[in-house]
Amino acid sequence: MYETSYHRADSVADAASKIGDEGKYLAGGMTLLPTMKQRLAAPDTLVDLTHIGDLKGVSVNGKEVRIGAMTTHAEVNGDAALQSACPSLAKLAGGIGDPAVRHRGTIGGSIANHDPAADYPAAMLALNATIHTDSREISADDFFSGMFETALNEGEIVTAISFTAPDKGAYEKFRNPASRYAMAGVFVADHGGDVRVGVSGAYSNGASRNSEMETALSGNLSADALDGVAVDAGDMLSDIHGSSDYRAHLVKVMAKRAVAAM
Amino acid sequence: MGIEGIGARALRKEDKRFITGKGHYTDDHKVAGMHHAAFVRSPHAHAKINGIDKSAAEDMSGVVAVLDGKQLTGDGIGNIICGWMVHSKDGSPMNMGAWSALATEYVRYVGDAAAVVIAESYEEAKAAAEAVVVDYEVLDAVVDAVEALKEGAPQLHPEAAGNLIYDWEIGDEAATDAAFDGAANVVEIDITNNRLVPNPMEPRSAVAEYDDAEDHFTLHTTSQNPHVARLVLSAFYQVAPENKLRVIAPDVGGGFGAKIYIYPEEIVCLWAAKRAGVAAIKWTADRSEAFMTDAHGRDHVTKAKMAFDADNKITGFKVETIANLGAYMSLFSSSVPTYLYATLLSGQYNIPNIHCNVKTVYTNTVPVDAYRGAGRPEATYLVERLMTTAARQLDVDPAELRRTNFVQEFPHQTPVIMAYDAGDFDATLDAAMEAADYKGFAARKAESENNGKLRGIGMSCYIEACGIAPSAAVGSLGAGVGLWESAEVRVNPVGTIEILTGSHSHGQGHETTFAQVVSDRFGLPAENVQIVHGDTDKVQFGMGTYGSRSGAVGISAIVKALDKVEAKAKKIAAHLLEASEGDIEIKDGEVLVKGTDKKLGWHEVCLGAYTAHNLPEGMEPGLKEGAFYDPTNFTFPAGCYICEVEVDPDTGVSTIQQFVAADDFGKIINPMIVEGQVHGGLAQGIGQALMEHAVYDDAGQLLSASYMDYQMPRADDLPDFVVSHHETLCPGNPLGIKGCGEAGAIGSPPAVINAITDAIGHNNLAMPASPHNVWKAIHSA
Ligand SMILES: Cc1cc2nc3c(=O)[nH]c(=O)nc-3n(C[C@H](O)[C@H](O)[C@H](O)COP(=O)(O)OP(=O)(O)OC[C@H]3O[C@@H](n4cnc5c(N)ncnc54)[C@H](O)[C@@H]3O)c2cc1C
């Protein structure tokens, strides 16, 4: 690891004032710290968001859900109110990584990082979530702009995400056999007959919606409705774990399983 | 037998320190004035070094030296050797390219070290290593062994034209060809044995100390054979004469073969400590370095065919293998695809004619050498996949085809050197089929089908050769060393015992098993027996641990030394008790005169040996004996594994529903430890079958270079193993031990693949059977 200085922020404003040009926010550190240890990242300052109380916690008000950026995957998974308002998201959080990762990793860190294989981004798209930052609100559709890329400006802090719980939702993921991240993770959410489908792990530009599936499922929410949908392999990642054809196939299989589970 | 004697499920004595974090590994070793080494590693698979600019690095804080390969060779440090000479079929010696511990002119794989930085701290060394500027002229690379043999392929070493190291053969080609001419049926197969990364939990590490007053070196290192390391470092690398070099392999966290070899880093740390004038240098691989620089395993491509007569008896077996040895020849690399592979091609079967041709090849990848099983997994995978393929083609039950061809009489001379001494192949096949409820498979398959799943069952009847090895025999085949083992039994005046052994424990539980053998002999609590190993200053010499040799060879040496101790103790007791030597018996910690009530405590006899007040006329005081044991033959563990899988046709995911292992390891000292070895071996073999794959891209970059991309088996990937033992004693050593360390990894891959090919209904499946590969296989049908 390269030398770096550490700052424990006590408020969002404090954090924003300390980040500088070469600094990085430290959330769970599950992605950032290994990258630094491998000397692949060299921020001159780490601004730790862990101790900012405002950024933590799940609040559910009827169908309105808000999750603070620094809420860990384990907290999302275990939140009783969320489990009844939007069980599919709670379940998704419980399937991320391993227990150690779930107790450190955060929803804000996950979406800010936009690993194409991360689970949350698919959910944010399908849930039509809003990403709150220290300066604005961004819709999930506009937020995930490309692999490891987001609409965030330099130094901008994700403070929370919010969404209106769907009538029904389900997430199914096919794990990368080695890393166990998503190789094809499909979140299907039914918003009063209007169905949104978010996909992680498969598309080369990161988390994406699949509009053909959305059209097929809106009005006919059944696994069979997807039979006629062709998933284009041309947009898919290809690596030692799976060709683009295989990923395209898996997206459809996972989508059908998600619909069947709803 | 005492309560902790042979056959007891004694808990492991060493586990308290391991489980409580009190183990002492090489990286735990710290000395005053210790510096740190960081290697400057090639990012290219193949390049010419036009120059190295060290100036920026040399000026950085904490840096005491930046050294390169020209300085190393200039100081007379020898090139890295291969310890086994193999000749091509035309009689010419293998074409071995030069390997310097730091590259001089060329780098030949990603990770090949071009320079080293020595600095006061680890961070300073790492930072300065990044500031060393190597002027690389990038050359074309080749990573695939088949490609490397083709005309026009990039050439790695001037000594090896066409990248060919040797073109070797075994067996009678004309007789084998004739068998095919008269065959009723011929079965063919093309298979690849996937390349693996060993992944011991503890990465490699070295701490080299130099005492300039004594001109003496001490090396702590992660070695499976510290004496061999000292011998090679002295005799070939000219680091220091043996009497000026102490090598210590303390607790070692797994080896699997990868820690047999003497790697560049140990050589460099020793040399650099003296040259840079520092008291000590430490280097510990990080996980990325382990992936890039630990010797990999397997990587064979094979075409084979088997001839059968009208009664389904095998009449001939012909094999052509291309083995990838990587960029340099590692210590035992030449023996793995030849004498440890082709000599096992007879499997458990009576095969009158076998011919095998092996070409080994240089490529721009990390060296390949022995990895748990070393050659025998490759042989078993070939033979056992072929047997199942043949059963399908000949339309007979796979178990029956095997049974028809089993060797039934022992000793049995195969056409490929090995002479099997004992075994009962029907017994292990029967035991496995019974345990797996083979008969009930059809019903289970139907049940799976109802759930939209494909179910398959597969078996593997493996045999392997352990207990390496009779020294004269391996010497005649080209080995540079003898493969005996040594032991010393030191009985203390109070009757407690220290066993000094040349075997090295790095997970095998020797501290428990070896103590049980002593406990059994004298009826002492195992607690009273201490095992000393892994230090060239304590143990005079030894050949180390690999090839499942510590039981069959290491324990046999201990038994020989115990015989001598027992004989002397009996003489002393007979003298003290005024009885005849032949009437003395040692039992339950007491030394008795048979048929009388006359006796002494074991400790009284031991004390008598040391007070020497009343010893037989002319006897030397003391009770300490040593022995060297040189085996008379290999040993032949064998068994039958049956795997049952369920495949999800939608995703290609294979789930192991049950895995049965019925092994014959000869005499078992501690069944719990043996089961642990089988479980670990099965996990590794199933890892190879379903998950593990070291993949380089065409430019020679290792794509599976971390656990994000290299899939290791995890507990939830594995079923509860059903393990049983059938004991036919090995006639060649005093206790009848065969060895159990590698069998699981050797026997399991074909059982898994045979099960999956049974499920998907055809044989065209590549290993590892990853979901993607299985999905492709289903859709290629
Ligand atoms: C072994 C392992 C397995 C994993 N498996 C999975 C998996 O199966 N599925 C999955 O989805 N993920 C997985 N992860 C990723 C993990 O779940 C985390 O979500 C991820 O590492 C990022 O979250 P973090 O809180 O650790 O962020 P950090 O690592 O601390 O930060 C990541 C990046 O986001 C930035 N950042 C963090 N918080 C904010 C913020 N509030 N505003 C702006 N920028 C911010 C940081 O500066 C940094 O660049 C795994 C990780 C590990 C180590």
mmCIF file of N, CA and C in Angstrom, chain B residues 486-492 497-501 521-522 557-572 602 609-610 619-628:
data_model
loop_
_atom_site.group_PDB
_atom_site.id
_atom_site.type_symbol
_atom_site.label_atom_id
_atom_site.label_comp_id
_atom_site.label_asym_id
_atom_site.label_seq_id
_atom_site.Cartn_x
_atom_site.Cartn_y
_atom_site.Cartn_z
ATOM 1 N N SER B 486 15.987 -41.115 6.485
ATOM 2 C CA SER B 486 16.777 -41.362 7.692
ATOM 3 C C SER B 486 15.935 -41.135 8.937
ATOM 4 N N ALA B 487 16.374 -41.747 10.027
ATOM 5 C CA ALA B 487 15.719 -41.508 11.319
ATOM 6 C C ALA B 487 16.738 -41.714 12.419
ATOM 7 N N GLU B 488 16.535 -40.998 13.499
ATOM 8 C CA GLU B 488 17.356 -41.213 14.678
ATOM 9 C C GLU B 488 16.402 -41.262 15.859
ATOM 10 N N VAL B 489 16.614 -42.253 16.731
ATOM 11 C CA VAL B 489 15.784 -42.362 17.929
ATOM 12 C C VAL B 489 16.679 -42.058 19.121
ATOM 13 N N ARG B 490 16.378 -40.986 19.808
ATOM 14 C CA ARG B 490 17.154 -40.616 20.993
ATOM 15 C C ARG B 490 16.289 -40.870 22.215
ATOM 16 N N VAL B 491 16.712 -41.846 23.008
ATOM 17 C CA VAL B 491 15.979 -42.125 24.243
ATOM 18 C C VAL B 491 16.660 -41.341 25.355
ATOM 19 N N ASN B 492 15.907 -40.540 26.063
ATOM 20 C CA ASN B 492 16.475 -39.756 27.162
ATOM 21 C C ASN B 492 16.610 -40.618 28.405
ATOM 22 N N ILE B 497 11.333 -39.874 24.634
ATOM 23 C CA ILE B 497 12.016 -40.172 23.361
ATOM 24 C C ILE B 497 11.901 -39.014 22.382
ATOM 25 N N GLU B 498 12.998 -38.716 21.726
ATOM 26 C CA GLU B 498 12.960 -37.798 20.591
ATOM 27 C C GLU B 498 13.229 -38.568 19.313
ATOM 28 N N ILE B 499 12.386 -38.319 18.334
ATOM 29 C CA ILE B 499 12.573 -38.945 17.020
ATOM 30 C C ILE B 499 13.022 -37.852 16.069
ATOM 31 N N LEU B 500 14.187 -38.015 15.491
ATOM 32 C CA LEU B 500 14.648 -37.067 14.486
ATOM 33 C C LEU B 500 14.403 -37.700 13.128
ATOM 34 N N THR B 501 13.678 -37.001 12.293
ATOM 35 C CA THR B 501 13.309 -37.590 11.001
ATOM 36 C C THR B 501 13.640 -36.653 9.851
ATOM 37 N N ARG B 521 5.269 -49.345 19.996
ATOM 38 C CA ARG B 521 6.402 -50.245 20.190
ATOM 39 C C ARG B 521 6.699 -50.486 21.675
ATOM 40 N N PHE B 522 6.682 -49.423 22.464
ATOM 41 C CA PHE B 522 7.121 -49.546 23.857
ATOM 42 C C PHE B 522 5.992 -49.367 24.874
ATOM 43 N N ALA B 557 12.094 -46.003 8.223
ATOM 44 C CA ALA B 557 13.407 -45.675 8.801
ATOM 45 C C ALA B 557 13.305 -45.601 10.321
ATOM 46 N N ILE B 558 12.215 -45.025 10.811
ATOM 47 C CA ILE B 558 12.018 -44.956 12.267
ATOM 48 C C ILE B 558 11.917 -46.363 12.852
ATOM 49 N N VAL B 559 11.159 -47.217 12.166
ATOM 50 C CA VAL B 559 10.997 -48.597 12.653
ATOM 51 C C VAL B 559 12.351 -49.301 12.720
ATOM 52 N N LYS B 560 13.173 -49.089 11.704
ATOM 53 C CA LYS B 560 14.512 -49.711 11.707
ATOM 54 C C LYS B 560 15.331 -49.218 12.899
ATOM 55 N N ALA B 561 15.270 -47.924 13.173
ATOM 56 C CA ALA B 561 16.021 -47.374 14.302
ATOM 57 C C ALA B 561 15.436 -47.877 15.625
ATOM 58 N N LEU B 562 14.105 -48.004 15.673
ATOM 59 C CA LEU B 562 13.468 -48.535 16.888
ATOM 60 C C LEU B 562 13.898 -49.981 17.142
ATOM 61 N N ASP B 563 14.050 -50.743 16.049
ATOM 62 C CA ASP B 563 14.515 -52.130 16.205
ATOM 63 C C ASP B 563 15.849 -52.149 16.945
ATOM 64 N N LYS B 564 16.721 -51.221 16.557
ATOM 65 C CA LYS B 564 18.053 -51.200 17.169
ATOM 66 C C LYS B 564 17.962 -50.775 18.634
ATOM 67 N N VAL B 565 17.109 -49.796 18.906
ATOM 68 C CA VAL B 565 16.931 -49.338 20.289
ATOM 69 C C VAL B 565 16.368 -50.478 21.134
ATOM 70 N N GLU B 566 15.379 -51.145 20.569
ATOM 71 C CA GLU B 566 14.747 -52.237 21.311
ATOM 72 C C GLU B 566 15.765 -53.334 21.622
ATOM 73 N N ALA B 567 16.583 -53.658 20.639
ATOM 74 C CA ALA B 567 17.575 -54.722 20.840
ATOM 75 C C ALA B 567 18.544 -54.345 21.964
ATOM 76 N N LYS B 568 18.980 -53.084 21.961
ATOM 77 C CA LYS B 568 19.936 -52.678 22.993
ATOM 78 C C LYS B 568 19.266 -52.631 24.369
ATOM 79 N N ALA B 569 18.053 -52.114 24.401
ATOM 80 C CA ALA B 569 17.327 -52.046 25.679
ATOM 81 C C ALA B 569 17.118 -53.446 26.243
ATOM 82 N N LYS B 570 16.836 -54.384 25.357
ATOM 83 C CA LYS B 570 16.629 -55.766 25.826
ATOM 84 C C LYS B 570 17.917 -56.350 26.382
ATOM 85 N N LYS B 571 19.025 -56.032 25.744
ATOM 86 C CA LYS B 571 20.324 -56.535 26.239
ATOM 87 C C LYS B 571 20.574 -55.989 27.644
ATOM 88 N N ILE B 572 20.315 -54.691 27.815
ATOM 89 C CA ILE B 572 20.561 -54.077 29.125
ATOM 90 C C ILE B 572 19.640 -54.718 30.168
ATOM 91 N N TRP B 602 10.364 -49.125 32.030
ATOM 92 C CA TRP B 602 11.102 -48.687 30.833
ATOM 93 C C TRP B 602 12.119 -47.608 31.213
ATOM 94 N N ALA B 609 21.042 -47.246 31.027
ATOM 95 C CA ALA B 609 21.887 -47.049 29.846
ATOM 96 C C ALA B 609 22.762 -45.809 30.010
ATOM 97 N N TYR B 610 22.252 -44.822 30.731
ATOM 98 C CA TYR B 610 22.994 -43.552 30.860
ATOM 99 C C TYR B 610 23.863 -43.488 32.119
ATOM 100 N N MET B 619 29.617 -53.005 26.495
ATOM 101 C CA MET B 619 28.573 -52.193 25.844
ATOM 102 C C MET B 619 28.826 -50.696 26.051
ATOM 103 N N GLU B 620 28.638 -49.913 24.967
ATOM 104 C CA GLU B 620 28.753 -48.457 25.100
ATOM 105 C C GLU B 620 27.575 -47.917 25.895
ATOM 106 N N PRO B 621 27.796 -46.856 26.679
ATOM 107 C CA PRO B 621 26.662 -46.224 27.357
ATOM 108 C C PRO B 621 25.699 -45.604 26.340
ATOM 109 N N GLY B 622 24.547 -45.206 26.850
ATOM 110 C CA GLY B 622 23.610 -44.425 26.037
ATOM 111 C C GLY B 622 22.590 -45.289 25.315
ATOM 112 N N LEU B 623 21.498 -44.633 24.881
ATOM 113 C CA LEU B 623 20.459 -45.339 24.128
ATOM 114 C C LEU B 623 20.003 -44.413 23.000
ATOM 115 N N LYS B 624 20.679 -44.509 21.887
ATOM 116 C CA LYS B 624 20.418 -43.643 20.735
ATOM 117 C C LYS B 624 20.837 -44.403 19.501
ATOM 118 N N GLU B 625 19.922 -44.523 18.540
ATOM 119 C CA GLU B 625 20.249 -45.288 17.343
ATOM 120 C C GLU B 625 19.725 -44.572 16.102
ATOM 121 N N GLY B 626 20.438 -44.725 15.041
ATOM 122 C CA GLY B 626 20.007 -44.135 13.776
ATOM 123 C C GLY B 626 19.849 -45.202 12.719
ATOM 124 N N ALA B 627 19.076 -44.875 11.687
ATOM 125 C CA ALA B 627 18.934 -45.813 10.568
ATOM 126 C C ALA B 627 18.630 -45.053 9.283
ATOM 127 N N PHE B 628 19.078 -45.637 8.198
ATOM 128 C CA PHE B 628 18.670 -45.175 6.874
ATOM 129 C C PHE B 628 17.831 -46.294 6.275
#
